[in-house]
Amino acid sequence: MASTKLAAGQTVPDITVQKLGGGEIHLPTPAENYDWRMVVVYRGKHCPLCTNYLSKLNELVPEFNAIGIDVVALSADPEEKAQAQMSDVKPDIEVGYGLTIEQMQKLGLYISNPFSAAETDRPFSEPAVLVINEKAELQIVDMSNAPFARPELNSMLMGLKFIRNPANNYPVRGTY
C-alpha cells in the first residue's frame, strides 16, 4: 500500500502510538486543556537534524501551549532508540514511538529505507508537521521527503497565533 497524501481540511486518521514513559498518544485527541494539537514527526535517533529541530521545538512549547496547542512528537524508532534520543533533547512534550509502516502510510508520510545499517535498521518516516484543529481536521499539513526541508518553528508559531485569533476568521487553506 502506497502512502496517500492527506489533504488540508481532512479528518486525521484514527491512529494511536505508544508513549515514552507509558501510555498511548491518540493523534486526533489533544491533551486536556487544549483544543488543537501539533504533531511533529521526526526521522529518528539516526538524524542529528531531528535532534536539533526537537530541541528548538522544546524551547517554543510554552508559546504553542499558550495559544491552546498541545504538541507531541513521534517516530518509527523502537522505544530504546526514542528514549536515547530524548535523553539528549529532554522534551517537555509527549513523545510517541513505534510508528508502523501502515500508520505512516495512513498519515501520508514519505517513508525511506535506510541506506546502510549504520543509519538505522528499519524503514522510517521523513519529517512532517501536522496541525490538527478542534474538529480533528488538518489545519496545516507540511510533509517533506528529506531532513533538510522542515517548517521554521518561529514562523509556524507566528502563523498559528494569527490563525488562532478569532478576529481573523482564518479558514483551512489549500482546499480548492
Short mmCIF file of C-alpha atoms in Angstrom, two decimals:
data_model
loop_
_atom_site.label_atom_id
_atom_site.label_comp_id
_atom_site.label_asym_id
_atom_site.label_seq_id
_atom_site.Cartn_x
_atom_site.Cartn_y
_atom_site.Cartn_z
CA MET A 1 0.00 0.00 0.00
CA ALA A 2 1.48 3.32 -1.02
CA SER A 3 1.13 6.44 1.10
CA THR A 4 -1.83 8.62 0.22
CA LYS A 5 -1.10 12.26 0.95
CA LEU A 6 -3.50 13.84 3.41
CA ALA A 7 -5.48 16.84 2.26
CA ALA A 8 -5.91 20.08 4.17
CA GLY A 9 -9.24 20.01 5.97
CA GLN A 10 -9.35 16.21 6.00
CA THR A 11 -10.15 14.39 9.24
CA VAL A 12 -6.98 13.00 10.78
CA PRO A 13 -6.71 9.20 10.64
CA ASP A 14 -7.52 7.45 13.90
CA ILE A 15 -4.02 6.43 14.94
CA THR A 16 -2.66 5.55 18.38
CA VAL A 17 1.03 5.04 19.22
CA GLN A 18 2.91 4.05 22.35
CA LYS A 19 4.21 6.91 24.51
CA LEU A 20 7.60 7.10 26.18
CA GLY A 21 7.07 6.72 29.89
CA GLY A 22 3.96 4.60 29.40
CA GLY A 23 0.50 5.03 27.97
CA GLU A 24 -0.53 5.98 24.47
CA ILE A 25 -0.91 9.00 22.23
CA HIS A 26 -4.13 9.16 20.22
CA LEU A 27 -3.28 11.52 17.37
CA PRO A 28 -6.65 13.25 16.87
CA THR A 29 -7.11 13.94 20.61
CA PRO A 30 -5.19 16.83 22.17
CA ALA A 31 -4.24 16.69 25.83
CA GLU A 32 -6.68 18.02 28.39
CA ASN A 33 -6.97 21.83 28.43
CA TYR A 34 -6.03 22.12 24.74
CA ASP A 35 -8.31 22.14 21.70
CA TRP A 36 -5.66 21.85 18.96
CA ARG A 37 -2.67 19.56 18.52
CA MET A 38 0.57 19.89 16.59
CA VAL A 39 2.17 16.57 15.67
CA VAL A 40 5.85 16.72 14.79
CA VAL A 41 7.00 13.56 13.02
CA TYR A 42 10.76 13.11 13.11
CA ARG A 43 13.04 10.60 11.38
CA GLY A 44 14.62 9.01 14.44
CA LYS A 45 17.73 8.74 16.55
CA HIS A 46 19.97 8.43 13.49
CA CYS A 47 19.12 12.01 12.45
CA PRO A 48 21.08 14.82 14.14
CA LEU A 49 18.92 17.39 12.32
CA CYS A 50 15.90 15.90 14.12
CA THR A 51 17.60 16.25 17.49
CA ASN A 52 18.30 19.93 16.75
CA TYR A 53 14.73 20.53 15.50
CA LEU A 54 13.19 18.85 18.55
CA SER A 55 15.44 20.89 20.86
CA LYS A 56 14.30 24.12 19.21
CA LEU A 57 10.69 22.94 19.37
CA ASN A 58 11.10 22.24 23.08
CA GLU A 59 12.09 25.89 23.65
CA LEU A 60 8.86 27.06 21.97
CA VAL A 61 6.42 24.58 23.52
CA PRO A 62 5.21 27.05 26.19
CA GLU A 63 4.29 29.54 23.46
CA PHE A 64 2.37 26.90 21.46
CA ASN A 65 0.62 25.81 24.66
CA ALA A 66 -0.28 29.43 25.47
CA ILE A 67 -2.39 29.59 22.30
CA GLY A 68 -4.17 26.32 23.05
CA ILE A 69 -1.99 23.95 21.05
CA ASP A 70 -0.81 20.66 22.51
CA VAL A 71 2.48 19.48 20.97
CA VAL A 72 3.62 15.87 20.51
CA ALA A 73 6.47 14.26 18.59
CA LEU A 74 6.62 10.78 17.09
CA SER A 75 8.82 8.47 15.11
CA ALA A 76 9.11 4.89 13.95
CA ASP A 77 12.03 4.28 16.28
CA PRO A 78 11.64 1.50 18.83
CA GLU A 79 11.34 2.57 22.47
CA GLU A 80 15.04 2.24 23.33
CA LYS A 81 16.19 4.43 20.42
CA ALA A 82 13.48 7.03 21.07
CA GLN A 83 14.44 7.12 24.75
CA ALA A 84 18.14 7.51 23.92
CA GLN A 85 17.45 10.45 21.59
CA MET A 86 15.10 12.12 24.08
CA SER A 87 17.74 11.89 26.79
CA ASP A 88 19.60 14.50 24.69
CA VAL A 89 16.51 16.61 23.91
CA LYS A 90 14.86 16.43 27.37
CA PRO A 91 11.46 17.32 25.91
CA ASP A 92 8.56 18.93 27.75
CA ILE A 93 6.17 17.15 25.39
CA GLU A 94 4.81 13.66 24.94
CA VAL A 95 6.87 11.52 22.58
CA GLY A 96 5.42 8.60 20.68
CA TYR A 97 7.42 5.74 19.25
CA GLY A 98 7.00 2.65 17.12
CA LEU A 99 5.06 4.26 14.27
CA THR A 100 4.35 1.37 11.88
CA ILE A 101 4.66 1.43 8.12
CA GLU A 102 0.86 1.13 7.87
CA GLN A 103 0.41 4.12 10.20
CA MET A 104 2.99 6.14 8.25
CA GLN A 105 1.09 5.33 5.05
CA LYS A 106 -2.26 6.34 6.60
CA LEU A 107 -0.71 9.67 7.56
CA GLY A 108 0.63 10.10 4.04
CA LEU A 109 4.21 10.40 5.22
CA TYR A 110 7.19 9.92 2.97
CA ILE A 111 8.92 6.69 4.02
CA SER A 112 12.58 5.90 3.43
CA ASN A 113 14.61 2.75 3.66
CA PRO A 114 17.94 3.08 5.45
CA PHE A 115 20.82 3.43 3.00
CA SER A 116 23.10 1.48 5.33
CA ALA A 117 22.99 -0.45 8.60
CA ALA A 118 24.94 2.43 10.14
CA GLU A 119 21.97 4.74 9.52
CA THR A 120 19.24 2.59 11.09
CA ASP A 121 17.77 -0.88 10.84
CA ARG A 122 14.24 -0.26 9.57
CA PRO A 123 12.14 1.95 7.26
CA PHE A 124 11.44 5.36 8.80
CA SER A 125 9.31 8.38 8.06
CA GLU A 126 10.69 11.62 6.76
CA PRO A 127 9.78 14.82 8.67
CA ALA A 128 6.26 16.19 8.86
CA VAL A 129 4.26 18.68 10.88
CA LEU A 130 0.50 18.21 11.17
CA VAL A 131 -1.63 20.80 12.93
CA ILE A 132 -5.00 19.40 13.94
CA ASN A 133 -7.84 21.76 14.80
CA GLU A 134 -10.71 21.32 17.27
CA LYS A 135 -12.72 19.37 14.67
CA ALA A 136 -9.88 16.78 14.31
CA GLU A 137 -9.22 18.19 10.83
CA LEU A 138 -5.85 19.05 9.34
CA GLN A 139 -5.48 22.80 9.59
CA ILE A 140 -1.87 22.71 8.38
CA VAL A 141 -0.06 19.89 6.58
CA ASP A 142 3.68 20.05 5.95
CA MET A 143 5.46 16.93 4.74
CA SER A 144 8.97 16.55 3.48
CA ASN A 145 10.84 13.78 1.75
CA ALA A 146 14.20 14.92 3.15
CA PRO A 147 15.51 16.01 6.56
CA PHE A 148 16.62 19.41 5.26
CA ALA A 149 13.15 20.78 4.50
CA ARG A 150 11.03 21.49 7.57
CA PRO A 151 8.87 24.41 8.62
CA GLU A 152 10.73 27.05 10.56
CA LEU A 153 9.25 26.87 14.05
CA ASN A 154 9.12 30.60 14.81
CA SER A 155 7.24 31.16 11.55
CA MET A 156 4.88 28.30 12.40
CA LEU A 157 4.22 29.84 15.81
CA MET A 158 3.61 33.29 14.31
CA GLY A 159 1.18 31.85 11.76
CA LEU A 160 -0.68 29.80 14.36
CA LYS A 161 -1.08 32.85 16.59
CA PHE A 162 -2.69 34.61 13.61
CA ILE A 163 -4.92 31.63 12.75
CA ARG A 164 -5.99 31.13 16.38
CA ASN A 165 -7.07 34.78 16.76
CA PRO A 166 -10.88 34.66 16.33
CA ALA A 167 -10.88 38.17 14.86
CA ASN A 168 -9.01 36.83 11.80
CA ASN A 169 -11.58 34.11 10.98
CA TYR A 170 -8.83 32.24 9.13
CA PRO A 171 -10.06 29.14 7.26
CA VAL A 172 -8.20 25.96 6.36
CA ARG A 173 -6.21 26.90 3.24
CA GLY A 174 -5.48 24.78 0.17
CA THR A 175 -8.86 23.08 -0.11
CA TYR A 176 -9.75 24.13 -3.68
#
